[in-house]
Short mmCIF file of C-alpha atoms and ligand atoms in Angstrom, two decimals:
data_model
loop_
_atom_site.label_atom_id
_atom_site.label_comp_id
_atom_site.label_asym_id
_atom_site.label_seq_id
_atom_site.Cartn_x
_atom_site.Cartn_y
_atom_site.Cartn_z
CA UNK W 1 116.12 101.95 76.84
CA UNK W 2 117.11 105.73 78.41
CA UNK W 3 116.33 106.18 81.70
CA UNK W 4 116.68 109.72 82.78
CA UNK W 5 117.88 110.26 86.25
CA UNK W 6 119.37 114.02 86.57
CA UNK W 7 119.18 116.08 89.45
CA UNK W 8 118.47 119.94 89.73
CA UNK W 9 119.21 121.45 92.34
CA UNK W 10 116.49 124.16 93.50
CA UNK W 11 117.68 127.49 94.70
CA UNK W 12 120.37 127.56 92.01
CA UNK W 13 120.03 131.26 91.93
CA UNK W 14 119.51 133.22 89.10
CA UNK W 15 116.63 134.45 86.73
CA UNK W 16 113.89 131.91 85.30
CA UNK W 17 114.39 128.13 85.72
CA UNK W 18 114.33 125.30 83.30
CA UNK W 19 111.68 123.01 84.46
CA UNK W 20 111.95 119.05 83.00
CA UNK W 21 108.84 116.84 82.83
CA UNK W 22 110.15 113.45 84.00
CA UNK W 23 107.81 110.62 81.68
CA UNK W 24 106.89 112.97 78.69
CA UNK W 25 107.38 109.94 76.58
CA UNK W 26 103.66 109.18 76.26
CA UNK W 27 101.52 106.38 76.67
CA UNK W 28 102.36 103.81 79.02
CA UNK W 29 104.27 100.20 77.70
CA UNK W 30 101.74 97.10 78.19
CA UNK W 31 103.74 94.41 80.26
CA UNK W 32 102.96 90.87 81.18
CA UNK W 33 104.24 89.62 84.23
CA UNK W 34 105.36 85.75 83.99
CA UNK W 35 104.92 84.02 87.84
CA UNK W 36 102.17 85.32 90.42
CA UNK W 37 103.95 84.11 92.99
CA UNK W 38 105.24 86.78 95.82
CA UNK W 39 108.10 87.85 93.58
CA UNK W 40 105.58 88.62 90.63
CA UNK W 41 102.28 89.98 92.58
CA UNK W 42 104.47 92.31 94.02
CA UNK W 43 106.03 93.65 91.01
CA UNK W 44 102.91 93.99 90.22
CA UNK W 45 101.93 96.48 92.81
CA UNK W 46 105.14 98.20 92.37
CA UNK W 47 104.36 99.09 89.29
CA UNK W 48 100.23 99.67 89.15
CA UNK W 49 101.51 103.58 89.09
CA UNK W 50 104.25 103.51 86.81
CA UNK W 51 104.59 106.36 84.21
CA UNK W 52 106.45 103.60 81.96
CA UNK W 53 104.87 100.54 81.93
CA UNK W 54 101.15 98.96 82.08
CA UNK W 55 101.06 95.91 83.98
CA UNK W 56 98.37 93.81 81.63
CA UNK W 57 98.21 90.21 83.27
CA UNK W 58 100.07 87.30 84.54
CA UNK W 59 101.16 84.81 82.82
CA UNK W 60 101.31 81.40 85.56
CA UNK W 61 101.67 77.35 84.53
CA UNK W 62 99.97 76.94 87.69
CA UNK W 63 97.50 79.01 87.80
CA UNK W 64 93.75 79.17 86.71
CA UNK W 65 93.20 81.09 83.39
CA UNK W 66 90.69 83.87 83.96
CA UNK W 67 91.59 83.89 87.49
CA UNK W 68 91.87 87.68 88.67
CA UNK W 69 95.01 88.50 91.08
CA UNK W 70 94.88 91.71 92.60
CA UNK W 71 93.19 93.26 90.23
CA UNK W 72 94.89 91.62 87.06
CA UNK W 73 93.96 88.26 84.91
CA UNK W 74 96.01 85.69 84.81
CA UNK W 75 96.32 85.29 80.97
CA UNK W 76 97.26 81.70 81.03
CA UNK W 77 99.91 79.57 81.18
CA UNK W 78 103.34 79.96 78.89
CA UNK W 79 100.88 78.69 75.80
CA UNK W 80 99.68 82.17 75.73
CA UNK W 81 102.59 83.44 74.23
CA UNK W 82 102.73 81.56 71.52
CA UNK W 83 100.09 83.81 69.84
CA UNK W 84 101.80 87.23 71.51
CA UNK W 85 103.75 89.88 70.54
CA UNK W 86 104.12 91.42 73.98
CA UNK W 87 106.75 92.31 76.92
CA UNK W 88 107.24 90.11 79.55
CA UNK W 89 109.13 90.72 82.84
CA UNK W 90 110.25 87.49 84.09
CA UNK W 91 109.71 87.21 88.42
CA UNK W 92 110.83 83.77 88.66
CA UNK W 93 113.88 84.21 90.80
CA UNK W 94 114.05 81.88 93.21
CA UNK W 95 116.03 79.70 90.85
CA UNK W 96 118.02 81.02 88.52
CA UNK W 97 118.44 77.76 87.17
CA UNK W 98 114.72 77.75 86.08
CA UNK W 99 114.60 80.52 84.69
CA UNK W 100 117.01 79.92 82.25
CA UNK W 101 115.28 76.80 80.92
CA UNK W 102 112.19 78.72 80.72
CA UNK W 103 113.35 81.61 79.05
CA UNK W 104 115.37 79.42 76.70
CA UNK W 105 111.90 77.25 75.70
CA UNK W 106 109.83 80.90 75.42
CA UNK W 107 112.96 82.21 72.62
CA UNK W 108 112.36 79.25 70.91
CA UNK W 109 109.01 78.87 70.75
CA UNK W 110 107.73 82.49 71.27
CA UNK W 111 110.22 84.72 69.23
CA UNK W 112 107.77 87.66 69.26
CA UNK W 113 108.04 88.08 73.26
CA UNK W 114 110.61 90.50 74.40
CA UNK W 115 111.94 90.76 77.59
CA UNK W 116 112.64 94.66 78.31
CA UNK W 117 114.71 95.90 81.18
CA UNK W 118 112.17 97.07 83.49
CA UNK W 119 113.58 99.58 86.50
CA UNK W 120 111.53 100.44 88.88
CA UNK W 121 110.99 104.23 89.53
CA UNK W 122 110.92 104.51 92.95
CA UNK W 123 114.88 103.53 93.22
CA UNK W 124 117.77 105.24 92.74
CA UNK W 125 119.72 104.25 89.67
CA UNK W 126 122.69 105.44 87.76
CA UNK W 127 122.03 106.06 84.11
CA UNK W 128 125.90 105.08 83.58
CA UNK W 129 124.93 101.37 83.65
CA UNK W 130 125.13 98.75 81.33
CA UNK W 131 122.15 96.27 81.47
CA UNK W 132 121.58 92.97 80.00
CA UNK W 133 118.10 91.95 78.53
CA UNK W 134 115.53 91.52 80.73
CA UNK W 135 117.17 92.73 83.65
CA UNK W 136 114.80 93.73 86.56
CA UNK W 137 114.86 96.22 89.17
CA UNK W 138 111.33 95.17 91.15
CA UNK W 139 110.29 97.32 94.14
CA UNK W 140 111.41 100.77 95.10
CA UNK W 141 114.40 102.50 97.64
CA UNK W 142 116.98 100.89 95.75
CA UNK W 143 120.52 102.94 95.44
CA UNK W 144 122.22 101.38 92.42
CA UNK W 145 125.59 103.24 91.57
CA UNK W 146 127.75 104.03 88.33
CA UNK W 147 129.55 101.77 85.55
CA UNK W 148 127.69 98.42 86.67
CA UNK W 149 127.88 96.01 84.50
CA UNK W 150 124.77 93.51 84.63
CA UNK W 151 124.17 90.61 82.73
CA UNK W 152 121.11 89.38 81.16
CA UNK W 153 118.02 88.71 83.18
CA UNK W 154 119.23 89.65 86.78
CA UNK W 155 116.54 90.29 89.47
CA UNK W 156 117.19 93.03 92.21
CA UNK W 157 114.48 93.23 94.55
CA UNK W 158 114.01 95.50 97.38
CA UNK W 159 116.47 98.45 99.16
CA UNK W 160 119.62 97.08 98.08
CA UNK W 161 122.82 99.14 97.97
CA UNK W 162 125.19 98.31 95.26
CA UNK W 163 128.84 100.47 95.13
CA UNK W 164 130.86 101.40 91.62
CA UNK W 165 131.99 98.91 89.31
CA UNK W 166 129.94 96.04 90.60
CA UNK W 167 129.83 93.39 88.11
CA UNK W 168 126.61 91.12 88.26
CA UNK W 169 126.34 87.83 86.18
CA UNK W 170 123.06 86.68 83.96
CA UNK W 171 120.59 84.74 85.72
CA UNK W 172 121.55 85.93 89.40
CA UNK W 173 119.14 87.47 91.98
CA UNK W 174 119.72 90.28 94.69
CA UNK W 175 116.73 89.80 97.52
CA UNK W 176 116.57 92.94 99.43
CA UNK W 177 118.51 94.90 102.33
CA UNK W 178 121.94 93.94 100.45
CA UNK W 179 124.70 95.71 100.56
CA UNK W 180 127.02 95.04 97.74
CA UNK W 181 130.33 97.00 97.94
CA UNK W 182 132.33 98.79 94.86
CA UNK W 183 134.35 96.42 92.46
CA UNK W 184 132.53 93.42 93.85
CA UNK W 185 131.97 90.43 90.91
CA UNK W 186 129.34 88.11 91.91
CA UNK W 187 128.88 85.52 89.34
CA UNK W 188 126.05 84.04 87.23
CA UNK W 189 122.93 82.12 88.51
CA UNK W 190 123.80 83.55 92.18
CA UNK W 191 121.35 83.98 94.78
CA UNK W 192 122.00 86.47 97.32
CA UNK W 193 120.18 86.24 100.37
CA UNK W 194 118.50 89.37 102.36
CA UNK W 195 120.71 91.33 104.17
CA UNK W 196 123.74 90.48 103.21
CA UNK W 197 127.14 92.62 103.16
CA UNK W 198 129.46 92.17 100.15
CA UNK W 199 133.13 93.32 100.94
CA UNK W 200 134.45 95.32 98.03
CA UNK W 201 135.98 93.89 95.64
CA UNK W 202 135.22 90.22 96.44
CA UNK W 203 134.88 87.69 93.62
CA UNK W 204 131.60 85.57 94.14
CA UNK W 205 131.65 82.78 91.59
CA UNK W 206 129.16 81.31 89.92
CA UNK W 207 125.93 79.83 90.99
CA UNK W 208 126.70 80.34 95.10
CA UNK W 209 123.71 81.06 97.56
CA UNK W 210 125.06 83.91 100.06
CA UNK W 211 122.50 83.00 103.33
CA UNK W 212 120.50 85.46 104.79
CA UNK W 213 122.72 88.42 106.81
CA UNK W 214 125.93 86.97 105.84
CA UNK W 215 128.89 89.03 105.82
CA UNK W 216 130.86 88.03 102.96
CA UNK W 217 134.39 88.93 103.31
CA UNK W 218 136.44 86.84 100.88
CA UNK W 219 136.41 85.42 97.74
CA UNK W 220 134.11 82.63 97.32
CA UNK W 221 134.13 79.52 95.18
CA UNK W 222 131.42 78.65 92.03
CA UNK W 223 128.95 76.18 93.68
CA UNK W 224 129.26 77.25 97.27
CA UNK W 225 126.50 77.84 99.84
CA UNK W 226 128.13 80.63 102.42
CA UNK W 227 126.18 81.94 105.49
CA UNK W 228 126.91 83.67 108.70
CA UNK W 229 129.56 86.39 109.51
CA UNK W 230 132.30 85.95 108.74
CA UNK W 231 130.56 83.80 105.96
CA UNK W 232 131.95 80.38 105.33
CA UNK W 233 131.04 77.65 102.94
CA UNK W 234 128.42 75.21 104.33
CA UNK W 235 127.32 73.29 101.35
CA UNK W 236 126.86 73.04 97.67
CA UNK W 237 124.18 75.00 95.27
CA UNK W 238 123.43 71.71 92.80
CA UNK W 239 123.46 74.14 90.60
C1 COA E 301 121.65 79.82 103.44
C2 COA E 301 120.38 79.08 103.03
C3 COA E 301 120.31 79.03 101.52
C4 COA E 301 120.50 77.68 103.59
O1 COA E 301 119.34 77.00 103.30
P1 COA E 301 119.22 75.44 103.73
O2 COA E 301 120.30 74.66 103.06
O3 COA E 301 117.81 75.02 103.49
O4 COA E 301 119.59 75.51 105.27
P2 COA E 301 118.83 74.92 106.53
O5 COA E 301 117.63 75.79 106.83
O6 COA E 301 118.61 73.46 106.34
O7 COA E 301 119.90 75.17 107.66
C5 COA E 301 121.13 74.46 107.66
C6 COA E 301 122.01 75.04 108.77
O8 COA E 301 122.44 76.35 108.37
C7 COA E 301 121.99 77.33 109.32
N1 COA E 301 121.58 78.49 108.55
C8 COA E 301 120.63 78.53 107.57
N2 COA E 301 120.57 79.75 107.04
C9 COA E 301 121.48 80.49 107.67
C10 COA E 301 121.88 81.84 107.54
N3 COA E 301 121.32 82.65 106.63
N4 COA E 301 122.87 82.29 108.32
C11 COA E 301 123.46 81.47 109.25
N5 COA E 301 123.13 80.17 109.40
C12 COA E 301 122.15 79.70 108.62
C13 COA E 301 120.84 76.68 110.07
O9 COA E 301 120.71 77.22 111.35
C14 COA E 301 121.29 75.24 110.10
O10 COA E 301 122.29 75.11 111.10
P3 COA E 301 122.49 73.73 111.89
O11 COA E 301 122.90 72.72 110.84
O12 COA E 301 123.59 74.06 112.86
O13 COA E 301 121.18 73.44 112.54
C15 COA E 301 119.10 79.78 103.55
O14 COA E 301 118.91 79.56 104.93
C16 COA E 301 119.10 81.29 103.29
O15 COA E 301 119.59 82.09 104.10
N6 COA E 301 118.53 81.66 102.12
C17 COA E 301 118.32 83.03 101.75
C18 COA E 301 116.84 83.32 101.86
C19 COA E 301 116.48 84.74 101.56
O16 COA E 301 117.17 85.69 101.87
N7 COA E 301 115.34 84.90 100.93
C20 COA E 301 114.81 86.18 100.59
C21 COA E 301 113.34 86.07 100.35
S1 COA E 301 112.64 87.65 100.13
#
């Protein structure tokens, strides 16, 4: 998937401008989103006005089938896709650990589902990125720089700010008000709490939980819980 993200500057002197349509591509994508919890109802909303995608109905274990959630159905539970050939954005991020199992039981029993990288429009984003599948940038006022490289199925909520050469691991989730700095490698399954500040270039292995607000200013070690400023370890993930 293209995204197209260039920037004219108006007032570039001259004779007659060039004028681009941003969204010419046509009709909108049909998406389901799987989890109508917070993290999916407000993907949701992000994305009612969308020029890309179509948000269709939620797909929920939990919830009743029928049921109507903001203005969309749930469609059922993950039976539903057995019978689908559809899109589905995956907004189960509070553990990453989940969502791999689920993902891995929909691949193998729903291998007509796809699982599209979904960016929201509203944020800034580098086109110079390389995403894995499924990758999801939720909810707007994001600034997401040049030559990432993200693995599959990472979650990036809300106003983050991630530098250069950030390398993000598959399964990991960015809440909002981060600020990740250039070069920094945070590892797989990670869950990075709101408002946290990533040093540049630290290594974050894999599965740690960065707290809320911490300032992260050294490497830190796979499994580790880290919180406060300067962060330090206080516990282990069970991941
Ligand atoms: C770091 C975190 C994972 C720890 O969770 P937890 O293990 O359940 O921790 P507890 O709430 O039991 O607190 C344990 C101790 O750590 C402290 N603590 C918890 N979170 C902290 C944080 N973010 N920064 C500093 N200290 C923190 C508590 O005050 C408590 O201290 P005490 O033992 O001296 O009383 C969690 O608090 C956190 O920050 N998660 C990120 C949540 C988030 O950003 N969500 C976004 C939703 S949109």
């Amino acid at each position: 998937m293209r995204f197209s993200n260039d920037i004219f500057v108006y007032g570039a002197g001259g004779a007659r401008r060039d004028i681009f349509v941003y969204g010419a591509g046509g009709a909108r994508r049909d998406i389901f989103v799987y989890g109508a919890g917070g993290a999916g109802r407000e993907f949701a909303n992000a994305f009612e006005h969308s020029i890309t995608w179509q948000v269709r109905g939620f797909i929920d274990d939990t919830k009743q089938q029928g049921e109507i959630i903001n203005g969309i159905p749930v469609m059922g539970g993950r039976g539903y896709l057995l019978f689908e050939k559809c899109a589905v954005a995956m907004c189960i991020v509070e553990n990453p650990q989940v969502k791999r199992e689920l993902i891995r039981e929909i691949k193998i029993h729903c291998p007509d589902v796809s699982f599209p990288v979904v960016l929201n429009e509203e944020s800034s984003i580098s086109r110079h990125i390389e995403w894995g599948e499924g990758c999801i940038v939720s909810l707007p006022y994001n600034f997401i720089s040049v030559n990432l490289q993200v693995g599959d199925f990472v979650w990036i909520n809300v106003a983050n700010i991630i530098g250069h050469d950030v390398r993000i691991g598959e399964y990991s989730t960015l809440y909002s008000g981060i600020n990740v700095g250039g070069h920094v490698r945070i590892g797989s399954e990670c869950v990075i709490g709101s408002g946290a500040i990533i040093k540049p270039g630290v290594v974050i292995g894999d599965r740690v939980i960065v707290g809320a607000g911490a300032v992260v200013v050294k490497d830190v070690d796979a499994g580790a819980v880290v919180m406060g400023n300067p962060a330090r370890e206080k516990g282990e993930s069970h991941g």
